[in-house]
């Protein structure tokens, strides 16, 4: 039982890293970006390519996956996304679905439609067990690694958003673009870097998750709904909301698939609808926020 | 009581609902097409079904402003209802269609409770979730629906007891066109009525609509239910004319495609769904003939360009090189 809980937490942490970039673009910049999963897929494929073709070590691939996805995100933000910010939500939905379709088809074209496998280094493959009987806690080392990385990232993000000058500039730009620009904040640069970091985090999540979630060209469509659930349920005004939502979702999904496999993902979706009807703005919402 | 001030209003509503001269011509052409292009009757049938589905989405997206990413839920429900009814109860197509409409209308009424609250994002998620839940259900209840293999062996009886569904698809095309025309006329009547006018008021400014005394929630519930019923009819037609229902009808692709169809043709204009269905189906047919596996790439590219150029401007090529109004 503790093992399931632990796996759920690891899964949730992974979802959080994948989704937190989306929480920023969607919640802070008010842009519905359904193409977020495509950046995650790019990160995953960068890792696979580097490891299989160039034989790079896994740990080195992770920052490269982040950088690659962030670069792509930055370029796309500057060229394609920026004109979309002021458009109605329907346009944004169409635009980002279009991008997703393109990403899926071109990945299929270049990499083939088979599932990619990541060879983990030996020290991540083991498994530690604590306790005995029904309270046994089995921790895969890789899951432990994911939890550690994600926890560190969460703390860093929280620190940047809440304590640094950049964080307050971002929050100011989000609350009122015109006033922020009037105060001398370069809103475009703030948004550009935020979007790039968000995409980079997705790429990192994709690289980390390739082993757990599986990586093939349909990745963006398959996991889009999970990212969206995390953001919608968690609310978008802080990063603790999406974190708790991701953990809840991860645990519910793993436990549901373990205990009641017949129902599958049914539980997660029903839970989401129930929560959204109850609290349409998400579970954790800042009073007085936009 | 003196109701003179109402007259101009009534007049303008009547003017809008009057038939333009080209409309009957269009429908005559549509009904002539299975005869003229008899080898393409199957694709005409498909176009008619997609057009009907797009019209149902237009009722809530174009006229009420609700962005739904899960409209395939009702489409699929209609398809499975029609297929199951034909398999388990009786093979008569018209009764089956009525059952499909009834089931999806009921479902729409239940789901209409979920779209009342929250922002665009919340509605997007809830509608998407409803579609996924139904997909999961159809997948897991395999003793009833055949699971991932789909529901096979659906045999339809002859239409009105006389016209058999044949392999060339001409009966199917006429059946879909007739049902499509009837539902289109009803939808047309609906959006040009005072009721339709209140819907557009809600779309344009919900707060204002509330302030002038329009019961916003009740109106939304009614139109969502109607739209679900029409989508169910489209799904039912699909299942009946192909004799098959599979998980594909609930797929996210369906919802995304139908939104694309509608946007290509023009949102908030009932003929937009029809025009979009013709363009989309032909495009899909041609593109997938050229690149069978990667045609979604071109669809995606088309979407991105469409939005970047501007949905309004793509239909008016002479405005492409003019600067957009600030």
Coordinates of C-alpha atoms in Angstrom, one line a residue:
Chain A
X1 CA 0.0 0.0 0.0
X2 CA 2.8 2.4 0.8
X3 CA 4.4 1.3 -2.4
X4 CA 1.4 2.4 -4.3
X5 CA 1.4 5.7 -2.5
X6 CA 5.0 6.2 -3.3
X7 CA 4.6 5.4 -6.9
X8 CA 1.6 7.7 -7.0
X9 CA 3.7 10.5 -5.5
X10 CA 6.5 9.9 -8.0
X11 CA 4.0 9.9 -10.9
X12 CA 2.4 13.0 -9.5
X13 CA 5.7 14.8 -9.2
X14 CA 6.5 14.0 -12.8
X15 CA 3.1 15.3 -13.9
X16 CA 3.8 18.4 -12.0
X17 CA 7.1 19.1 -13.8
X18 CA 5.4 18.4 -17.1
X19 CA 2.5 20.6 -16.3
X20 CA 3.9 23.5 -14.4
X21 CA 5.0 25.3 -17.5
X22 CA 1.5 25.0 -18.7
X23 CA 0.2 26.4 -15.5
X24 CA 2.3 29.5 -16.1
X25 CA 1.3 30.1 -19.7
X26 CA -2.3 29.2 -19.1
X27 CA -2.8 30.7 -15.7
X28 CA -0.6 33.6 -15.7
X29 CA -0.5 34.6 -19.4
X30 CA -4.1 33.5 -20.0
X31 CA -3.2 31.5 -23.1
X32 CA -4.8 28.1 -23.7
X33 CA -1.8 26.2 -25.0
X34 CA -2.8 22.7 -26.0
X35 CA 0.6 22.2 -27.7
X36 CA 2.4 22.0 -24.3
X37 CA 2.8 18.2 -24.6
X38 CA 4.7 18.7 -27.9
X39 CA 7.5 20.4 -26.0
X40 CA 7.6 17.5 -23.6
X41 CA 7.8 15.1 -26.4
X42 CA 10.7 17.1 -28.0
X43 CA 12.6 16.9 -24.7
X44 CA 12.0 13.1 -24.6
X45 CA 13.2 12.6 -28.1
X46 CA 16.3 14.8 -27.6
X47 CA 17.2 12.5 -24.7
X48 CA 16.6 9.3 -26.7
X49 CA 18.6 10.6 -29.7
X50 CA 21.5 11.8 -27.6
X51 CA 21.7 8.5 -25.6
X52 CA 21.2 6.1 -28.5
X53 CA 23.1 7.9 -31.3
X54 CA 25.8 9.7 -29.4
X55 CA 26.0 7.5 -26.3
X56 CA 25.8 10.4 -23.9
X57 CA 25.2 9.7 -20.2
X58 CA 21.7 10.1 -18.9
X59 CA 22.4 12.9 -16.5
X60 CA 24.0 15.1 -19.1
X61 CA 21.0 14.5 -21.4
X62 CA 18.5 16.0 -18.9
X63 CA 19.8 19.6 -19.0
X64 CA 20.2 19.3 -22.8
X65 CA 16.6 18.3 -23.1
X66 CA 15.7 21.3 -21.0
X67 CA 17.8 23.6 -23.1
X68 CA 16.5 22.2 -26.4
X69 CA 12.9 22.5 -25.5
X70 CA 13.4 25.9 -24.0
X71 CA 15.1 27.1 -27.2
X72 CA 12.3 25.8 -29.3
X73 CA 9.7 27.4 -27.0
X74 CA 11.5 30.7 -27.1
X75 CA 11.7 30.7 -30.9
X76 CA 8.0 29.7 -31.3
X77 CA 7.0 32.3 -28.7
X78 CA 8.7 35.1 -30.6
X79 CA 7.4 34.0 -34.0
X80 CA 4.0 32.4 -33.6
X81 CA 2.7 32.6 -30.1
X82 CA 3.0 36.4 -29.4
X83 CA 0.3 37.5 -31.9
X84 CA -2.0 34.9 -30.3
X85 CA -2.1 36.4 -26.8
X86 CA -4.8 38.9 -27.6
X87 CA -7.0 36.6 -29.6
X88 CA -10.1 34.9 -28.3
X89 CA -9.8 31.5 -26.6
X90 CA -11.2 29.7 -29.6
X91 CA -8.4 30.9 -31.8
X92 CA -5.8 29.9 -29.3
X93 CA -7.4 26.4 -29.0
X94 CA -7.4 25.9 -32.8
X95 CA -3.9 27.3 -33.2
X96 CA -2.4 25.0 -30.5
X97 CA -4.3 22.0 -31.7
X98 CA -2.9 22.7 -35.1
X99 CA 0.7 22.8 -33.7
X100 CA 0.1 19.6 -31.9
X101 CA -1.1 17.8 -35.0
X102 CA 2.0 19.0 -36.9
X103 CA 4.3 17.9 -34.1
X104 CA 2.8 14.5 -33.9
X105 CA 2.9 13.9 -37.7
X106 CA 6.4 15.2 -38.1
X107 CA 7.7 13.1 -35.2
X108 CA 6.1 10.1 -36.8
X109 CA 7.7 11.0 -40.1
X110 CA 11.3 11.5 -38.7
X111 CA 11.4 9.0 -35.9
X112 CA 8.9 6.3 -36.8
X113 CA 5.8 5.5 -34.8
X114 CA 7.4 2.8 -32.5
X115 CA 7.8 3.4 -28.8
X116 CA 11.3 4.6 -27.8
X117 CA 13.1 2.9 -25.0
X118 CA 15.5 4.6 -22.7
X119 CA 18.5 2.7 -21.3
X120 CA 18.8 3.9 -17.7
X121 CA 22.2 3.8 -16.1
X122 CA 22.8 0.9 -13.6
X123 CA 22.6 3.0 -10.5
X124 CA 19.1 4.0 -11.3
X125 CA 17.8 0.6 -11.9
X126 CA 17.7 -0.9 -8.4
X127 CA 15.0 -1.0 -5.9
X128 CA 15.0 -0.6 -2.1
X129 CA 12.5 -2.1 0.2
X130 CA 11.7 -1.0 3.7
X131 CA 9.5 -2.7 6.2
X132 CA 7.5 -5.9 5.7
X133 CA 4.1 -7.4 5.4
X134 CA 1.3 -5.2 4.1
X135 CA 3.2 -2.0 5.0
X136 CA 6.1 -2.8 2.8
X137 CA 7.5 0.2 1.0
X138 CA 9.3 -0.6 -2.2
X139 CA 11.0 2.3 -3.9
X140 CA 12.4 2.0 -7.4
X141 CA 15.6 4.1 -7.4
X142 CA 14.5 5.8 -10.6
X143 CA 11.3 6.9 -8.9
X144 CA 13.2 8.1 -6.0
X145 CA 15.4 10.1 -8.3
X146 CA 12.4 11.6 -10.0
X147 CA 10.9 12.6 -6.6
X148 CA 14.2 14.2 -5.6
X149 CA 14.7 16.2 -8.9
X150 CA 11.1 17.3 -8.9
X151 CA 11.1 18.4 -5.3
X152 CA 14.3 20.5 -5.9
X153 CA 12.7 22.0 -9.0
X154 CA 9.5 22.9 -7.1
X155 CA 11.5 24.7 -4.3
X156 CA 13.5 26.5 -6.9
X157 CA 10.5 27.6 -8.8
X158 CA 8.7 28.8 -5.7
X159 CA 11.7 30.7 -4.7
X160 CA 12.0 32.4 -8.1
X161 CA 8.4 33.3 -8.3
X162 CA 8.0 34.5 -4.8
X163 CA 11.3 36.0 -3.8
X164 CA 13.3 37.3 -6.8
X165 CA 13.0 40.4 -8.9
X166 CA 12.1 38.4 -11.9
X167 CA 9.2 36.8 -10.1
X168 CA 7.7 40.1 -9.1
X169 CA 8.2 41.4 -12.6
X170 CA 6.4 38.4 -13.9
X171 CA 3.5 38.8 -11.5
X172 CA 3.3 42.5 -12.3
X173 CA 3.2 41.9 -16.0
X174 CA 0.5 39.3 -15.6
X175 CA -1.7 41.4 -13.4
X176 CA -1.7 44.4 -15.6
X177 CA 0.4 44.5 -18.8
X178 CA 0.0 48.2 -19.4
X179 CA 0.9 49.4 -16.0
X180 CA 3.9 47.0 -15.8
X181 CA 5.1 48.3 -19.1
X182 CA 4.6 51.8 -17.8
X183 CA 6.8 51.0 -14.8
X184 CA 9.6 50.2 -17.2
X185 CA 9.3 46.4 -17.2
X186 CA 9.9 44.9 -20.6
X187 CA 6.8 42.8 -20.7
X188 CA 7.8 41.0 -23.9
X189 CA 11.1 39.8 -22.5
X190 CA 9.4 38.7 -19.3
X191 CA 6.8 36.7 -21.2
X192 CA 9.4 35.3 -23.7
X193 CA 11.6 34.0 -20.9
X194 CA 8.7 32.6 -18.9
X195 CA 7.4 30.8 -21.9
X196 CA 10.9 29.4 -22.7
X197 CA 11.4 28.2 -19.2
X198 CA 7.9 26.6 -19.1
X199 CA 8.6 24.8 -22.4
X200 CA 12.0 23.8 -21.0
X201 CA 10.5 22.3 -17.9
X202 CA 8.1 20.4 -20.1
X203 CA 11.1 19.1 -22.1
X204 CA 12.8 18.1 -18.9
X205 CA 9.6 16.3 -17.7
X206 CA 9.4 14.5 -21.0
X207 CA 13.0 13.4 -20.7
X208 CA 12.5 12.2 -17.1
X209 CA 9.2 10.6 -17.9
X210 CA 10.1 8.8 -21.1
X211 CA 10.9 5.7 -19.1
X212 CA 7.7 5.8 -16.9
X213 CA 5.1 7.2 -19.3
X214 CA 6.4 5.8 -22.6
X215 CA 7.5 7.9 -25.5
X216 CA 6.0 7.7 -29.0
X217 CA 4.6 10.3 -31.4
X218 CA 1.2 10.3 -29.9
X219 CA 2.6 11.5 -26.6
X220 CA 1.2 15.1 -26.8
X221 CA -2.3 14.0 -27.4
X222 CA -2.2 11.1 -24.9
X223 CA -1.0 13.3 -22.0
X224 CA -2.5 16.6 -22.9
X225 CA -5.6 15.8 -20.9
X226 CA -3.5 15.0 -17.8
X227 CA -1.6 18.4 -18.0
X228 CA -4.9 20.2 -18.5
X229 CA -6.4 18.4 -15.5
X230 CA -3.5 19.4 -13.3
X231 CA -3.8 23.0 -14.3
X232 CA -7.6 23.2 -14.2
X233 CA -8.0 21.5 -10.9
X234 CA -5.0 23.1 -9.3
X235 CA -6.0 26.6 -10.1
X236 CA -3.4 28.8 -11.7
X237 CA -2.6 31.5 -9.3
X238 CA 0.2 29.8 -7.5
X239 CA 2.4 26.8 -8.0
X240 CA 1.3 25.0 -4.9
X241 CA -2.1 24.5 -6.4
X242 CA -0.9 22.6 -9.5
X243 CA 1.6 20.7 -7.2
X244 CA -1.2 19.4 -4.9
X245 CA -3.4 18.7 -7.9
X246 CA -0.7 16.8 -9.6
X247 CA 0.0 14.7 -6.5
X248 CA -3.7 14.0 -6.1
X249 CA -4.1 13.0 -9.7
X250 CA -1.0 10.8 -9.6
X251 CA -2.1 9.0 -6.5
X252 CA -5.7 8.6 -7.7
X253 CA -4.5 7.3 -11.0
X254 CA -2.0 4.8 -9.7
X255 CA -4.3 3.6 -6.9
X256 CA -7.3 3.5 -9.2
X257 CA -5.5 1.4 -11.8
X258 CA -4.2 -0.9 -9.1
X259 CA -7.3 -1.5 -7.0
X260 CA -10.0 -1.2 -9.6
X261 CA -8.4 -1.8 -13.0
X262 CA -11.8 -2.3 -14.6
X263 CA -12.6 1.3 -14.3
X264 CA -9.3 2.6 -15.6
X265 CA -9.0 6.3 -16.1
X266 CA -12.7 6.7 -15.4
X267 CA -12.1 7.7 -11.8
X268 CA -9.7 10.5 -12.7
X269 CA -12.0 12.1 -15.2
X270 CA -15.1 11.9 -12.9
X271 CA -13.0 13.3 -10.0
X272 CA -12.0 16.2 -12.3
X273 CA -15.5 17.0 -13.4
X274 CA -16.8 16.9 -9.9
X275 CA -14.1 19.2 -8.6
X276 CA -14.6 21.6 -11.5
X277 CA -18.3 21.8 -10.9
X278 CA -17.7 22.4 -7.3
X279 CA -14.8 24.9 -7.7
X280 CA -14.8 26.2 -11.3
X281 CA -11.7 28.2 -10.8
X282 CA -9.7 25.4 -9.4
X283 CA -9.2 24.1 -5.9
X284 CA -6.7 26.6 -4.7
X285 CA -7.5 30.1 -5.8
X286 CA -6.1 33.4 -4.7
X287 CA -8.7 35.8 -3.5
X288 CA -8.9 38.9 -5.6
X289 CA -6.7 37.5 -8.3
X290 CA -7.7 37.7 -11.9
Chain B
X1 CA -52.4 46.8 -24.8
X2 CA -50.6 48.4 -27.6
X3 CA -47.8 46.3 -29.1
X4 CA -46.8 48.7 -31.9
X5 CA -43.2 49.1 -30.8
X6 CA -42.7 45.3 -31.2
X7 CA -43.5 45.4 -34.8
X8 CA -40.1 46.6 -36.2
X9 CA -38.4 43.9 -34.1
X10 CA -40.7 41.2 -35.4
X11 CA -40.1 42.6 -38.9
X12 CA -36.4 42.3 -38.6
X13 CA -36.5 38.8 -37.2
X14 CA -38.7 37.8 -40.0
X15 CA -36.4 39.4 -42.6
X16 CA -33.5 37.5 -41.2
X17 CA -35.3 34.2 -41.4
X18 CA -36.6 34.7 -44.9
X19 CA -35.2 32.3 -47.5
X20 CA -32.5 33.8 -49.7
X21 CA -32.9 32.8 -53.4
X22 CA -29.7 30.7 -53.4
X23 CA -30.7 28.5 -50.5
X24 CA -33.2 26.2 -52.3
X25 CA -30.8 26.0 -55.2
X26 CA -28.1 24.8 -52.9
X27 CA -30.3 22.1 -51.4
X28 CA -31.5 21.0 -54.8
X29 CA -27.9 20.6 -55.8
X30 CA -27.2 18.6 -52.7
X31 CA -30.1 16.3 -53.4
X32 CA -29.1 15.9 -57.1
X33 CA -25.5 15.1 -56.2
X34 CA -26.0 11.3 -55.4
X35 CA -27.5 11.0 -58.8
X36 CA -25.0 13.0 -60.7
X37 CA -22.0 11.6 -59.0
X38 CA -23.4 8.2 -58.3
X39 CA -19.9 6.6 -57.7
X40 CA -19.3 9.1 -54.9
X41 CA -22.4 8.5 -53.0
X42 CA -20.5 7.2 -50.0
X43 CA -18.5 10.3 -49.5
X44 CA -21.6 12.4 -50.0
X45 CA -23.2 10.5 -47.2
X46 CA -20.1 11.2 -45.0
X47 CA -20.2 14.9 -45.9
X48 CA -23.9 15.1 -45.0
X49 CA -23.2 13.5 -41.6
X50 CA -20.2 15.7 -40.8
X51 CA -22.2 18.8 -41.9
X52 CA -25.0 17.8 -39.5
X53 CA -22.5 17.3 -36.7
X54 CA -20.9 20.7 -37.4
X55 CA -24.3 22.4 -37.3
X56 CA -24.9 20.9 -33.9
X57 CA -21.6 22.3 -32.7
X58 CA -22.4 25.6 -34.3
X59 CA -25.5 25.9 -32.2
X60 CA -23.5 26.1 -29.0
X61 CA -20.2 27.5 -30.3
X62 CA -21.3 29.9 -32.9
X63 CA -24.5 31.1 -31.5
X64 CA -23.9 30.8 -27.8
X65 CA -20.2 31.0 -27.5
X66 CA -19.5 27.8 -25.5
X67 CA -16.1 26.3 -26.6
X68 CA -16.6 22.6 -26.3
X69 CA -13.8 20.1 -26.9
X70 CA -15.9 17.1 -26.2
X71 CA -18.8 17.2 -28.6
X72 CA -17.9 13.8 -29.9
X73 CA -19.4 12.5 -26.6
X74 CA -22.9 13.0 -28.0
X75 CA -22.0 12.0 -31.5
X76 CA -20.6 8.7 -30.2
X77 CA -23.5 8.2 -27.8
X78 CA -25.9 8.5 -30.7
X79 CA -23.8 6.1 -32.8
X80 CA -23.7 3.5 -30.1
X81 CA -27.3 3.9 -29.2
X82 CA -28.4 3.5 -32.8
X83 CA -26.1 0.5 -33.4
X84 CA -27.1 -1.3 -30.2
X85 CA -30.8 -0.6 -30.8
X86 CA -30.5 -2.1 -34.3
X87 CA -28.6 -5.1 -33.0
X88 CA -30.6 -5.9 -29.8
X89 CA -34.1 -4.6 -30.4
X90 CA -35.2 -4.0 -33.9
X91 CA -33.4 -3.1 -37.2
X92 CA -35.8 -0.3 -38.4
X93 CA -33.6 2.8 -39.1
X94 CA -36.1 5.5 -38.3
X95 CA -37.0 4.1 -34.9
X96 CA -33.3 3.6 -34.3
X97 CA -32.6 7.2 -35.2
X98 CA -35.3 8.4 -32.9
X99 CA -33.8 6.3 -30.1
X100 CA -30.3 7.8 -30.8
X101 CA -31.7 11.3 -30.7
X102 CA -33.6 10.6 -27.5
X103 CA -30.6 9.1 -25.7
X104 CA -28.2 11.8 -26.6
X105 CA -30.7 14.5 -25.8
X106 CA -31.2 13.1 -22.3
X107 CA -27.4 13.0 -21.9
X108 CA -27.1 16.5 -23.1
X109 CA -29.7 17.6 -20.6
X110 CA -27.7 16.0 -17.8
X111 CA -24.4 17.4 -19.1
X112 CA -25.8 20.9 -19.5
X113 CA -25.5 21.2 -15.7
X114 CA -21.8 21.1 -16.1
X115 CA -21.3 24.0 -18.5
X116 CA -22.9 26.6 -16.3
X117 CA -20.0 27.6 -14.2
X118 CA -16.5 28.7 -14.6
X119 CA -14.4 30.2 -17.4
X120 CA -13.6 29.1 -20.9
X121 CA -10.9 26.8 -19.5
X122 CA -13.2 25.1 -17.1
X123 CA -15.8 24.4 -19.8
X124 CA -13.1 23.2 -22.1
X125 CA -12.0 20.7 -19.5
X126 CA -15.4 19.6 -18.4
X127 CA -16.6 18.9 -22.0
X128 CA -13.3 17.2 -22.8
X129 CA -13.7 15.1 -19.7
X130 CA -17.3 14.0 -20.5
X131 CA -16.1 12.8 -23.9
X132 CA -13.3 10.8 -22.3
X133 CA -15.5 9.3 -19.7
X134 CA -17.8 8.0 -22.4
X135 CA -14.8 6.7 -24.3
X136 CA -13.6 4.8 -21.2
X137 CA -17.1 3.4 -20.6
X138 CA -17.4 2.2 -24.2
X139 CA -14.0 0.7 -23.9
X140 CA -14.6 -1.1 -20.6
X141 CA -18.2 -2.3 -21.1
X142 CA -17.0 -4.7 -23.7
X143 CA -19.8 -7.2 -23.1
X144 CA -22.1 -4.6 -24.4
X145 CA -20.1 -2.5 -26.9
X146 CA -17.4 -4.9 -28.1
X147 CA -14.7 -2.9 -26.4
X148 CA -11.8 -1.9 -28.6
X149 CA -12.9 -4.1 -31.5
X150 CA -16.0 -2.1 -32.0
X151 CA -19.6 -3.2 -32.3
X152 CA -19.8 -5.4 -35.4
X153 CA -22.6 -7.1 -37.1
X154 CA -25.1 -4.3 -37.1
X155 CA -27.7 -5.1 -39.7
X156 CA -30.1 -2.4 -40.7
X157 CA -33.5 -3.1 -42.1
X158 CA -34.8 -1.3 -45.2
X159 CA -35.7 2.3 -44.9
X160 CA -39.5 2.9 -44.6
X161 CA -39.7 -0.9 -45.2
X162 CA -38.9 -0.4 -48.9
X163 CA -35.4 1.0 -49.6
X164 CA -32.5 -1.4 -48.8
X165 CA -29.2 0.1 -47.8
X166 CA -26.9 -0.9 -50.7
X167 CA -23.2 -1.1 -51.2
X168 CA -23.0 1.9 -53.5
X169 CA -24.4 4.0 -50.7
X170 CA -27.1 5.9 -52.6
X171 CA -29.9 5.1 -50.1
X172 CA -27.6 6.0 -47.3
X173 CA -26.8 9.4 -49.0
X174 CA -30.4 10.2 -49.5
X175 CA -31.3 9.1 -45.9
X176 CA -28.6 11.3 -44.4
X177 CA -29.4 14.2 -46.7
X178 CA -33.1 14.1 -45.7
X179 CA -32.5 13.9 -42.0
X180 CA -29.9 16.6 -42.4
X181 CA -32.3 18.9 -44.2
X182 CA -35.1 18.4 -41.6
X183 CA -32.7 19.1 -38.7
X184 CA -31.2 22.0 -40.5
X185 CA -34.6 23.5 -41.0
X186 CA -35.4 23.1 -37.3
X187 CA -32.0 24.7 -36.4
X188 CA -32.6 27.5 -38.8
X189 CA -36.0 28.2 -37.4
X190 CA -34.5 28.1 -33.9
X191 CA -31.7 30.5 -34.4
X192 CA -33.9 33.0 -36.2
X193 CA -36.5 33.0 -33.4
X194 CA -36.6 35.4 -30.5
X195 CA -35.0 32.5 -28.6
X196 CA -32.1 32.5 -31.0
X197 CA -31.7 36.2 -30.5
X198 CA -31.4 35.8 -26.8
X199 CA -28.7 33.2 -27.4
X200 CA -26.6 35.6 -29.4
X201 CA -27.1 38.2 -26.7
X202 CA -25.7 35.8 -24.2
X203 CA -22.8 35.1 -26.5
X204 CA -22.0 38.7 -27.0
X205 CA -22.2 39.8 -23.4
X206 CA -23.4 37.5 -20.8
X207 CA -23.6 40.1 -18.0
X208 CA -25.7 42.4 -20.2
X209 CA -28.0 39.6 -21.2
X210 CA -28.5 38.8 -17.5
X211 CA -29.2 42.4 -16.8
X212 CA -31.9 42.8 -19.4
X213 CA -33.7 39.8 -17.9
X214 CA -32.7 36.9 -20.1
X215 CA -32.6 33.6 -18.0
X216 CA -29.1 32.8 -19.1
X217 CA -28.7 29.4 -17.4
X218 CA -32.0 28.1 -18.7
X219 CA -31.3 29.2 -22.2
X220 CA -27.8 27.6 -22.1
X221 CA -29.3 24.4 -20.8
X222 CA -31.9 24.2 -23.6
X223 CA -29.5 25.0 -26.4
X224 CA -26.9 22.5 -25.1
X225 CA -29.5 19.8 -24.9
X226 CA -30.8 20.6 -28.4
X227 CA -27.2 20.6 -29.8
X228 CA -26.5 17.2 -28.1
X229 CA -29.6 15.8 -29.7
X230 CA -28.5 16.9 -33.2
X231 CA -25.0 15.6 -32.6
X232 CA -26.6 12.3 -31.6
X233 CA -28.6 12.2 -34.8
X234 CA -25.4 12.7 -36.8
X235 CA -23.8 9.8 -34.9
X236 CA -26.8 7.6 -35.3
X237 CA -26.7 8.2 -39.1
X238 CA -23.1 7.3 -39.2
X239 CA -23.6 4.0 -37.3
X240 CA -26.7 3.1 -39.4
X241 CA -25.2 3.8 -42.8
X242 CA -21.9 2.1 -42.1
X243 CA -23.4 -0.7 -40.0
X244 CA -20.6 -0.3 -37.5
X245 CA -19.7 1.6 -34.3
X246 CA -16.2 1.7 -32.8
X247 CA -14.4 3.6 -30.1
X248 CA -13.3 6.0 -32.9
X249 CA -16.6 7.9 -32.6
X250 CA -15.7 9.1 -29.2
X251 CA -12.1 10.0 -30.0
X252 CA -10.6 13.4 -29.4
X253 CA -9.9 13.6 -33.1
X254 CA -13.6 13.7 -33.8
X255 CA -14.2 16.7 -31.5
X256 CA -11.1 18.5 -32.9
X257 CA -12.1 17.7 -36.5
X258 CA -15.6 19.0 -36.2
X259 CA -14.4 22.2 -34.6
X260 CA -12.0 22.6 -37.6
X261 CA -14.9 21.9 -40.0
X262 CA -17.0 24.6 -38.4
X263 CA -14.2 27.1 -38.3
X264 CA -13.2 26.5 -41.9
X265 CA -16.8 27.2 -43.0
X266 CA -17.4 30.0 -40.6
X267 CA -18.7 30.1 -37.1
X268 CA -22.2 31.5 -36.3
X269 CA -23.6 30.8 -39.7
X270 CA -25.5 27.5 -40.2
X271 CA -24.2 27.1 -43.8
X272 CA -20.7 27.4 -42.4
X273 CA -20.9 23.9 -41.1
X274 CA -22.0 22.6 -44.5
X275 CA -19.4 24.5 -46.4
X276 CA -16.7 23.4 -44.0
X277 CA -17.8 19.8 -44.2
X278 CA -17.5 19.8 -48.0
X279 CA -14.1 21.5 -47.9
X280 CA -12.8 19.4 -45.0
X281 CA -13.9 16.0 -46.4
X282 CA -12.6 16.7 -49.8
X283 CA -9.3 18.0 -48.4
X284 CA -9.0 14.9 -46.2
X285 CA -9.8 12.6 -49.1
X286 CA -7.2 14.3 -51.4
X287 CA -4.5 14.7 -48.7
X288 CA -4.8 11.2 -47.4
X289 CA -4.6 9.8 -50.9
X290 CA -1.3 11.7 -51.3
X291 CA 0.2 11.0 -47.9
X292 CA -1.9 8.3 -46.1
X293 CA 0.0 8.5 -42.9
X294 CA 0.9 12.1 -42.4
X295 CA -2.2 14.0 -43.5
X296 CA -2.7 15.3 -40.0
X297 CA 0.4 17.4 -40.5
X298 CA -1.2 19.3 -43.3
X299 CA -4.4 19.7 -41.3
X300 CA -2.3 21.1 -38.5
X301 CA -0.5 23.5 -40.8
X302 CA -3.8 24.6 -42.3
X303 CA -5.1 25.3 -38.8
X304 CA -2.1 27.3 -37.8
X305 CA -2.1 29.4 -41.0
X306 CA -5.8 29.9 -40.7
X307 CA -5.6 31.3 -37.2
X308 CA -2.5 33.4 -38.0
X309 CA -4.2 34.9 -41.1
X310 CA -7.4 35.4 -39.2
X311 CA -10.5 33.2 -39.4
X312 CA -12.5 36.1 -40.9
X313 CA -10.0 37.0 -43.5
X314 CA -9.3 33.6 -45.0
X315 CA -12.8 33.6 -46.5
X316 CA -12.1 37.1 -48.0
X317 CA -8.8 36.8 -49.9
X318 CA -9.0 40.4 -51.1
X319 CA -8.3 41.6 -47.5
X320 CA -5.2 39.5 -47.0
X321 CA -2.7 42.2 -47.8
X322 CA -4.6 45.0 -46.1
X323 CA -3.4 45.8 -42.6
X324 CA -5.7 44.5 -39.8
X325 CA -7.7 47.2 -38.1
X326 CA -6.1 48.2 -34.8

